Short mmCIF file of C-alpha atoms in Angstrom, two decimals:
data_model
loop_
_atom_site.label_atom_id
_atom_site.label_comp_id
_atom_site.label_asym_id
_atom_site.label_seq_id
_atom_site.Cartn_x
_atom_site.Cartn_y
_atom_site.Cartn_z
CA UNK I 11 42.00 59.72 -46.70
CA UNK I 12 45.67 59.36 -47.25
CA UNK I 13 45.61 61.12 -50.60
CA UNK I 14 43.27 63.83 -48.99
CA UNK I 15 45.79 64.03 -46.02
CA UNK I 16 49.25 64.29 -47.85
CA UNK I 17 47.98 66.09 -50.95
CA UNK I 18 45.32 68.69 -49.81
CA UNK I 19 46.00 69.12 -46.23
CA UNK I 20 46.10 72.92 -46.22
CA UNK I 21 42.71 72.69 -47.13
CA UNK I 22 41.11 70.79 -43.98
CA UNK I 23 43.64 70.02 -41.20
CA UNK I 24 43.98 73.07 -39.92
CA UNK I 25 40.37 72.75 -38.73
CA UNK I 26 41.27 69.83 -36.49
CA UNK I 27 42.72 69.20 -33.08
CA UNK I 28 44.30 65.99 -33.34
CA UNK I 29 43.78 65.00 -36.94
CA UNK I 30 45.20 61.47 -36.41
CA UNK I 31 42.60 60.44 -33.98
CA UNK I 32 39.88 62.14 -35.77
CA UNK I 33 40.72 61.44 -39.24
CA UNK I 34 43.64 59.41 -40.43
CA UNK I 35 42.66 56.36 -37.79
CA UNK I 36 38.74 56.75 -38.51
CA UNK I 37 38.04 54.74 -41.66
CA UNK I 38 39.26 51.54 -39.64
CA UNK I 39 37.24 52.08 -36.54
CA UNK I 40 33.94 53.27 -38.08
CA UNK I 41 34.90 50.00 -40.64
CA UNK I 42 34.88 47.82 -37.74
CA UNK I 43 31.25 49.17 -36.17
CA UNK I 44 29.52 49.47 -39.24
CA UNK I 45 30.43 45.49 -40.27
CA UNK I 46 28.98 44.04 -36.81
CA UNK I 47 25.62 42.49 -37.01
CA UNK I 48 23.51 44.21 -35.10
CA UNK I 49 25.56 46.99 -33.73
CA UNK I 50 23.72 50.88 -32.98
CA UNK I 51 25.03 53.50 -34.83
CA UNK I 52 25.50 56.59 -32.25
CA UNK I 53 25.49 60.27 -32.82
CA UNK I 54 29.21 60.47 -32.46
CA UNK I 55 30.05 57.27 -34.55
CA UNK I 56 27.84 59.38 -37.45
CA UNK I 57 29.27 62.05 -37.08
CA UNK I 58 32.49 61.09 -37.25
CA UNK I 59 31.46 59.24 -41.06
CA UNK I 60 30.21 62.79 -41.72
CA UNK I 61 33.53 63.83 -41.57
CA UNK I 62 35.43 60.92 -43.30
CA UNK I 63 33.10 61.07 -46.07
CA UNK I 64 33.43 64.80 -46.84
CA UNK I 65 37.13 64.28 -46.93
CA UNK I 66 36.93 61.41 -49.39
CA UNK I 67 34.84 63.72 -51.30
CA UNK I 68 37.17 66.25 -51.62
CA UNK I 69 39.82 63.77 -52.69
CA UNK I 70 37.48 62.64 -55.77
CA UNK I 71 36.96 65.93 -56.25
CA UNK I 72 40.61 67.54 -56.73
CA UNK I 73 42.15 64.05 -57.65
CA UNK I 74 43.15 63.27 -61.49
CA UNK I 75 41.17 60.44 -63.59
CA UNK I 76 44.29 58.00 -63.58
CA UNK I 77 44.95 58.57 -59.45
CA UNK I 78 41.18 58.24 -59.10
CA UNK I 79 41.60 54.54 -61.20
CA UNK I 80 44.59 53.58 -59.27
CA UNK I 81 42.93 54.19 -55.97
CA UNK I 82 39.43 53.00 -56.83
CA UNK I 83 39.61 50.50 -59.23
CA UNK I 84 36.66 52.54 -60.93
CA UNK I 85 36.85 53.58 -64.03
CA UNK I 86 37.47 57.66 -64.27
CA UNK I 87 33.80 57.73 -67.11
CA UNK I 88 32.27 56.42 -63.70
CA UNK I 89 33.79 59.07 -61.84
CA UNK I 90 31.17 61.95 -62.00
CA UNK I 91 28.57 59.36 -60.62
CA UNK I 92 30.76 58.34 -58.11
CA UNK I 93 30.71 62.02 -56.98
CA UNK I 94 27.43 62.69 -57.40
CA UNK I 95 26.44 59.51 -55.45
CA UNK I 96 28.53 60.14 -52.55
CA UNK I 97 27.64 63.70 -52.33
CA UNK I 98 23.99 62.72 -52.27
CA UNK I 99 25.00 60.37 -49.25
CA UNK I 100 26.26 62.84 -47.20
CA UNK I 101 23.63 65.60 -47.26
CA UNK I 102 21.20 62.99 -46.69
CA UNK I 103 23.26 62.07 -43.23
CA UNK I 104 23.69 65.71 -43.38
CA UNK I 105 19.94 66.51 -43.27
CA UNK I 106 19.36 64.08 -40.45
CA UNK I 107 21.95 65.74 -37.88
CA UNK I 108 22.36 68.76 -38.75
CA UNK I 109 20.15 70.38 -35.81
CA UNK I 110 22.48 68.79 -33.01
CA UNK I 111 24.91 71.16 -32.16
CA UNK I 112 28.57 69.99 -32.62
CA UNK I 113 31.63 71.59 -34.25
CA UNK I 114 31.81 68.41 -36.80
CA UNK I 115 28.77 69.80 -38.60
CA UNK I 116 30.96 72.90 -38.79
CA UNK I 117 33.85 71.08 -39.87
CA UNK I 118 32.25 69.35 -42.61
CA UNK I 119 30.35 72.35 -44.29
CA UNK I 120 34.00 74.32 -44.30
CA UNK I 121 35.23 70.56 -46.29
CA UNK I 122 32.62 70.98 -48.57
CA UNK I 123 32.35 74.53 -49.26
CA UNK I 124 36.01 74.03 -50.78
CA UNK I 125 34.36 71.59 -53.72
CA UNK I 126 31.89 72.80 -56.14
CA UNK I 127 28.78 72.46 -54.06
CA UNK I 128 27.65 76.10 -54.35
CA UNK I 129 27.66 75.04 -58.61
CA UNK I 130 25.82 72.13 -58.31
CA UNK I 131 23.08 72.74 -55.36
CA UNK I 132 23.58 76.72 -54.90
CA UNK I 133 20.54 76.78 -52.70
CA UNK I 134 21.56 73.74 -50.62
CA UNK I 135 25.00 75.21 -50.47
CA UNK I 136 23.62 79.01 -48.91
CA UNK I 137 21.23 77.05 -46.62
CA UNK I 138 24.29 74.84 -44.94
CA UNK I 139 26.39 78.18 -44.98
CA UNK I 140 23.89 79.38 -42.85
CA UNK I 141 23.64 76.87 -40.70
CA UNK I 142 27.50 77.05 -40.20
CA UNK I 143 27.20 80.61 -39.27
CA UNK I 144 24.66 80.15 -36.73
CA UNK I 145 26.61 77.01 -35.14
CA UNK I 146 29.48 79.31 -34.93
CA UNK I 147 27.55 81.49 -33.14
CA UNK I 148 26.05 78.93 -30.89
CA UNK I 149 29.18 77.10 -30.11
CA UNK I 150 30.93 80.74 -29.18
CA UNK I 151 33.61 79.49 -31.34
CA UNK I 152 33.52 83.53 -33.01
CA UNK I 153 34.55 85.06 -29.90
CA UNK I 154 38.34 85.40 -29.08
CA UNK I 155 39.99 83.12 -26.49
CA UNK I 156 43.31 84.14 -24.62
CA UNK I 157 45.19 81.45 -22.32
CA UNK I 158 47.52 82.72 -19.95
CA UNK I 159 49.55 79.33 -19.76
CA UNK I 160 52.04 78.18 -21.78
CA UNK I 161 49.82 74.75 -22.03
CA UNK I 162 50.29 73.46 -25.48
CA UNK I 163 47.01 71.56 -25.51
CA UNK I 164 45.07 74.63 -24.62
CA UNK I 165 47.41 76.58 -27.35
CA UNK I 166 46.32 74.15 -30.15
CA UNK I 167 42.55 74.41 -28.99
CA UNK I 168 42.75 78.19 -29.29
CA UNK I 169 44.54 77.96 -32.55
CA UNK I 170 42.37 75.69 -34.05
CA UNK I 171 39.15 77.55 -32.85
CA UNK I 172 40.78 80.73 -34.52
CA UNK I 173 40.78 78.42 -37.73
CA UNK I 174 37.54 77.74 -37.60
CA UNK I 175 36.18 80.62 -37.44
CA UNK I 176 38.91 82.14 -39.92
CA UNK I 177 37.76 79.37 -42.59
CA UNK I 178 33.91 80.58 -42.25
CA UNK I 179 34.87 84.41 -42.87
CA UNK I 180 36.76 83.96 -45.58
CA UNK I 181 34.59 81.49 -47.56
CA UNK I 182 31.40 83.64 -46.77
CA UNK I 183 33.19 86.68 -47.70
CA UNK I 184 34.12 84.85 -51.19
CA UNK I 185 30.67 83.52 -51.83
CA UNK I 186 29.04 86.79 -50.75
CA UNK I 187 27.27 87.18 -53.89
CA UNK I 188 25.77 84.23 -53.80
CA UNK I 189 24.64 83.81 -50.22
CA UNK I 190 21.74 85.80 -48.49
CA UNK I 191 22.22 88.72 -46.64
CA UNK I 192 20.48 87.71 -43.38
CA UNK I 193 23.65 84.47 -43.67
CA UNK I 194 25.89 87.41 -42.34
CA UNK I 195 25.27 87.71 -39.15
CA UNK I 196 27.89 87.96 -36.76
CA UNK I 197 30.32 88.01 -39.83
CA UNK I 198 28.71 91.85 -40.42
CA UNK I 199 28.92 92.66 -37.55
CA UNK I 200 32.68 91.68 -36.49
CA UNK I 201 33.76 93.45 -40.39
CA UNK I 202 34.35 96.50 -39.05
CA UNK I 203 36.71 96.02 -36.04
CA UNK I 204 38.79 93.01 -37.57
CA UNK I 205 39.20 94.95 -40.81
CA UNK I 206 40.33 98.41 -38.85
CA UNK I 207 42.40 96.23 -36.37
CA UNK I 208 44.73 94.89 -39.74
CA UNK I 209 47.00 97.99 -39.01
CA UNK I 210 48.71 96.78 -35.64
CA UNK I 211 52.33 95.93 -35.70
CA UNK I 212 53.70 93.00 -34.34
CA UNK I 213 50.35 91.23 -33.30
CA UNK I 214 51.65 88.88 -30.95
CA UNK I 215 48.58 86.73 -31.27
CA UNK I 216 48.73 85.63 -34.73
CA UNK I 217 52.25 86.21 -36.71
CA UNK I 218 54.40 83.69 -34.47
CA UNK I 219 51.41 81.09 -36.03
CA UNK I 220 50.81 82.78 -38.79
CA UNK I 221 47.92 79.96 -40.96
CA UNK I 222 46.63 79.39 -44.20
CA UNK I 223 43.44 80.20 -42.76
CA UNK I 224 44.32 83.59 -40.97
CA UNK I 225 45.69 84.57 -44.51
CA UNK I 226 42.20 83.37 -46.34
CA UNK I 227 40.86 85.01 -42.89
CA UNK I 228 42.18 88.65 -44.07
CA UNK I 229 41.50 88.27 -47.58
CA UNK I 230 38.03 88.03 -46.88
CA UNK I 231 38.07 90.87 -44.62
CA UNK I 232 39.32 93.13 -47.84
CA UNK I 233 36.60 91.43 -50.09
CA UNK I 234 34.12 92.05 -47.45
CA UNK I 235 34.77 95.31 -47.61
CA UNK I 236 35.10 95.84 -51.46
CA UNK I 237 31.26 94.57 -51.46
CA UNK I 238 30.02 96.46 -48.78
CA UNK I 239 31.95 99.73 -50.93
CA UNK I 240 30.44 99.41 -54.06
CA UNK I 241 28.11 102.03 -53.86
CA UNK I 242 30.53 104.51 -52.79
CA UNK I 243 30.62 107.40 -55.57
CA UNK I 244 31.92 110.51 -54.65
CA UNK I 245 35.32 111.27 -55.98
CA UNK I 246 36.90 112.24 -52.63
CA UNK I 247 35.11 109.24 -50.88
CA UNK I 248 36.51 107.11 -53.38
CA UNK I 249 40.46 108.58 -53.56
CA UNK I 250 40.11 109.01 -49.60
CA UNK I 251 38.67 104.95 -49.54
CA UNK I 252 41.29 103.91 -52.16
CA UNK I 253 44.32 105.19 -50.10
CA UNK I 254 43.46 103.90 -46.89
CA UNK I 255 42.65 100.41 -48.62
CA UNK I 256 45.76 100.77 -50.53
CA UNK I 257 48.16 101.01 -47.22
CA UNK I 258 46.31 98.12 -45.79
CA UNK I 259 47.06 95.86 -48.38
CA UNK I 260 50.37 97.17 -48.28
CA UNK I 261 50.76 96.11 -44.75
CA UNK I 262 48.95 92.76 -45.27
CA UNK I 263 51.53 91.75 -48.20
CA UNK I 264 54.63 93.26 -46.11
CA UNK I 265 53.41 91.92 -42.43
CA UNK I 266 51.55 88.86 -42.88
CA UNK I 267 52.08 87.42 -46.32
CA UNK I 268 55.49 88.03 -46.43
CA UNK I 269 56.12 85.93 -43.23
CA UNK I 270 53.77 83.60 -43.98
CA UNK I 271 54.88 82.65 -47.33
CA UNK I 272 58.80 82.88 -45.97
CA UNK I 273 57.64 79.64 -43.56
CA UNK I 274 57.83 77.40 -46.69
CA UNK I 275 60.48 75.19 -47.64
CA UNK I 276 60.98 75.95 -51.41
CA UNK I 277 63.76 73.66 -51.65
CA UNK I 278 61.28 71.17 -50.88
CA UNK I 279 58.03 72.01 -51.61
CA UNK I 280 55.35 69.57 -50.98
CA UNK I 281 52.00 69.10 -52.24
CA UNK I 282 50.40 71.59 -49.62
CA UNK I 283 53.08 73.83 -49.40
CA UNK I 284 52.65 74.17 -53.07
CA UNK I 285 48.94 75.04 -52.97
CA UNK I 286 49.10 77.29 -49.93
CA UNK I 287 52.00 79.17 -52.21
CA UNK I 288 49.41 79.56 -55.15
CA UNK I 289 46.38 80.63 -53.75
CA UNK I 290 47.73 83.20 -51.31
CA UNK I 291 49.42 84.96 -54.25
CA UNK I 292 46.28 84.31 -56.89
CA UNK I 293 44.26 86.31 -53.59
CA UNK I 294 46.66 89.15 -53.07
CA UNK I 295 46.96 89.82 -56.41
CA UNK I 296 43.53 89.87 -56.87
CA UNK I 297 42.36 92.03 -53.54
CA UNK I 298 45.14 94.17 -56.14
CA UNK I 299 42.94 93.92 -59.18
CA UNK I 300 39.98 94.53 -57.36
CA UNK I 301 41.64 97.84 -55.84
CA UNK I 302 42.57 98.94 -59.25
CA UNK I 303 39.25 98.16 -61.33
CA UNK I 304 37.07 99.59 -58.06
CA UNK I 305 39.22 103.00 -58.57
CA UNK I 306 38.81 103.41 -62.60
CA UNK I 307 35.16 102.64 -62.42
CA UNK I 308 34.73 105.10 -59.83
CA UNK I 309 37.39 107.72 -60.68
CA UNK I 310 36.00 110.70 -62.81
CA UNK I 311 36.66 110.24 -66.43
CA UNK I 312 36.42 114.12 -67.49
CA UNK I 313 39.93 114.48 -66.98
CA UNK I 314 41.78 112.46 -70.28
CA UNK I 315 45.11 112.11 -68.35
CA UNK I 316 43.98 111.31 -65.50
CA UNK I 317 41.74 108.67 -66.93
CA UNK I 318 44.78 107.16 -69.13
CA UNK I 319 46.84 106.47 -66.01
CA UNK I 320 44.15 105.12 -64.18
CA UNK I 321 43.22 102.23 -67.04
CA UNK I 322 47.83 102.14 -67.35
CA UNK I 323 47.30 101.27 -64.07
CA UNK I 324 44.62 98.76 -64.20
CA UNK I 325 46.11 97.10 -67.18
CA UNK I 326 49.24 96.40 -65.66
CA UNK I 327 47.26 95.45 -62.72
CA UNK I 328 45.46 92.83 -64.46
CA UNK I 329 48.58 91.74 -66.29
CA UNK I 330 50.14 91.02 -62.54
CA UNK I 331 47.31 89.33 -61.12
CA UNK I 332 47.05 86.84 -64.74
CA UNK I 333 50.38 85.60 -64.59
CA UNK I 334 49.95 84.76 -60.79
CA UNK I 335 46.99 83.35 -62.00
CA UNK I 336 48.55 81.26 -64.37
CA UNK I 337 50.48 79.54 -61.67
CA UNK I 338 47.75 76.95 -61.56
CA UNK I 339 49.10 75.55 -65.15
CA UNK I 340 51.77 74.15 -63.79
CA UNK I 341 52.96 70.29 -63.83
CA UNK I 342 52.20 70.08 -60.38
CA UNK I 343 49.24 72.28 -59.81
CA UNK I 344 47.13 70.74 -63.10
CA UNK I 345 48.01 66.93 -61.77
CA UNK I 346 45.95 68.07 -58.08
CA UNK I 347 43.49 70.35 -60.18
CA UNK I 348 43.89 73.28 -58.02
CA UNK I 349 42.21 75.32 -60.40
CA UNK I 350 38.85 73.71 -59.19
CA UNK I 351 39.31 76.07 -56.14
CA UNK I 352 36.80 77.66 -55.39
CA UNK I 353 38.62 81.09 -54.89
CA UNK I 354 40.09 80.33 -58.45
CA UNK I 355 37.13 80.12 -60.56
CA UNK I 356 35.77 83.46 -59.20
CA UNK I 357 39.13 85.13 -59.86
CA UNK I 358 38.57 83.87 -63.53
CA UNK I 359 34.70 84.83 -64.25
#
């Protein structure tokens, strides 16, 4: 939990009110109930393991073999079955709870999601995503909330609610492909107005807090809407489509990257900070990619000149977007395995 905590926060607390009572403390309490003879597990007190487990499995996950040995005692040739073993625990408490509606079954699926799961049990993985969408719904945690007091408890509830249901766009967006299209939902039909309402200056509800998540959030948006353009073929469509895309990513670097990326402390530059650095940039300069390769596909190819700029511009594109990509090489970034991220291995295939 510590290691999960200090090393891949970006990737989970964001998702949590108070993460010291929910998470950092738990391990000891749900230690101490678990070990007395005859004591009842409850709902909550499940729940809550749910959640500890998931983050312990993400640790495993993104942790090296000699951290995993220091911390476990286990050897790292064990490793895979220690993975595999407490993954199988935790969709088996999964399957037994995961009809009762609570945000923690949200919570967990969004841990998950972020681990190779949709490799190893790809139907398991689009069932749960479904599951998350509809608890979403259910818990009305996708509709906007606005507080007109300046009550930081209420602030942090809002904020964290936003993350939520930032976290679930963006990874369904990303695994589009590979979920069904039924999963969409209220995702489909949101696209539209949070993609056309990127535009807007100075959005006083989101820059001043300006998250990992609401960054992911966006990026999803713009792959959401790559997906859903595919089958546009007309050249004016497409130059007309590519233009207006083109300003909004524009905006998106200038407005809300920009700032977001200008929070970090470079001078010191922990663990998180580090990760949140190198997957924003391996995103935007992949939304770029994905702008670029969408227009030569598309573009009409009777015109030589034309046709040479537009694969000059797609090469240089791609050369951009590679040495962001490469970012994930370094020291820092191999020793947590960030290039396990989900987000990461589809930028590579």
């Amino acid at each position: 939990i510590t290691y999960a905590t200090e090393s891949l926060g970006f990737m989970f607390l964001g998702l949590f009110y108070d993460p010291i009572n929910q998470i950092i403390i738990k391990p000891d309490i749900l230690s101490a109930i678990f070990s007395e003879n005859g004591s009842i597990e409850t709902l909550d007190s499940i729940l809550d393991e749910l959640i500890i487990r998931s983050i312990c499995l993400l640790s495993i996950f993104y942790m090296s073999d000699p951290t995993f040995y220091q911390l476990t005692e286990i050897s790292s040739v064990k490793k895979a079955s220690y993975f595999d073993q407490l993954l199988n625990k935790i969709i088996q408490i999964f399957n037994n709870i995961q009809h009762f509606e609570d945000i923690r079954i949200i919570q967990t699926i969004l841990i998950l999601a972020q681990t190779n799961l949709h490799l190893k049990w790809p139907k398991k993985f689009s069932w749960m995503m479904n599951t998350c969408i509809n608890m979403l719904k259910i818990l009305n945690l996708d509709r906007s909330i606005r507080s007109f007091k300046e009550d930081y408890s209420v602030l942090k509830f809002i904020q964290v609610q936003k993350n939520i249901y930032f976290k679930v766009v963006y990874l369904s967006c990303l695994f589009q492909n590979q979920l069904q299209n039924d999963n969409f939902g209220i995702i489909q039909e949101r696209h539209t107005y949070d993609f056309r309402r990127m535009h807007i200056v100075n959005d006083a509800d989101e820059n001043p807090s300006l998250s990992f998540e609401n960054i992911q959030f966006k990026t999803g948006l713009f792959l959401k809407e790559f997906h859903d353009r595919e089958m546009l073929m007309h050249g004016h469509g497409i130059a007309k489509h590519y233009t207006y895309t083109n300003e909004k990513i524009k905006f998106f670097k200038d407005e809300n990257i920009n700032t977001f990326l200008n929070k970090l402390n470079f001078d010191n530059l922990s663990t998180s900070n580090l990760g949140e650095y190198i997957f924003t940039n391996i995103d935007y300069y992949f939304l770029n990619f994905k702008l670029a390769k969408y227009k030569f596909i598309n573009s009409d190819k009777t015109d030589l000149k034309a046709t040479l700029l537009e694969a000059e511009s797609l090469l240089l594109t791609s050369e951009i977007f590679l040495e962001n990509l490469l970012d994930i090489t370094s020291d820092n970034a191999i020793e947590f395995q960030f290039y396990k991220y989900p987000s990461v291995l589809i930028c590579i295939s």
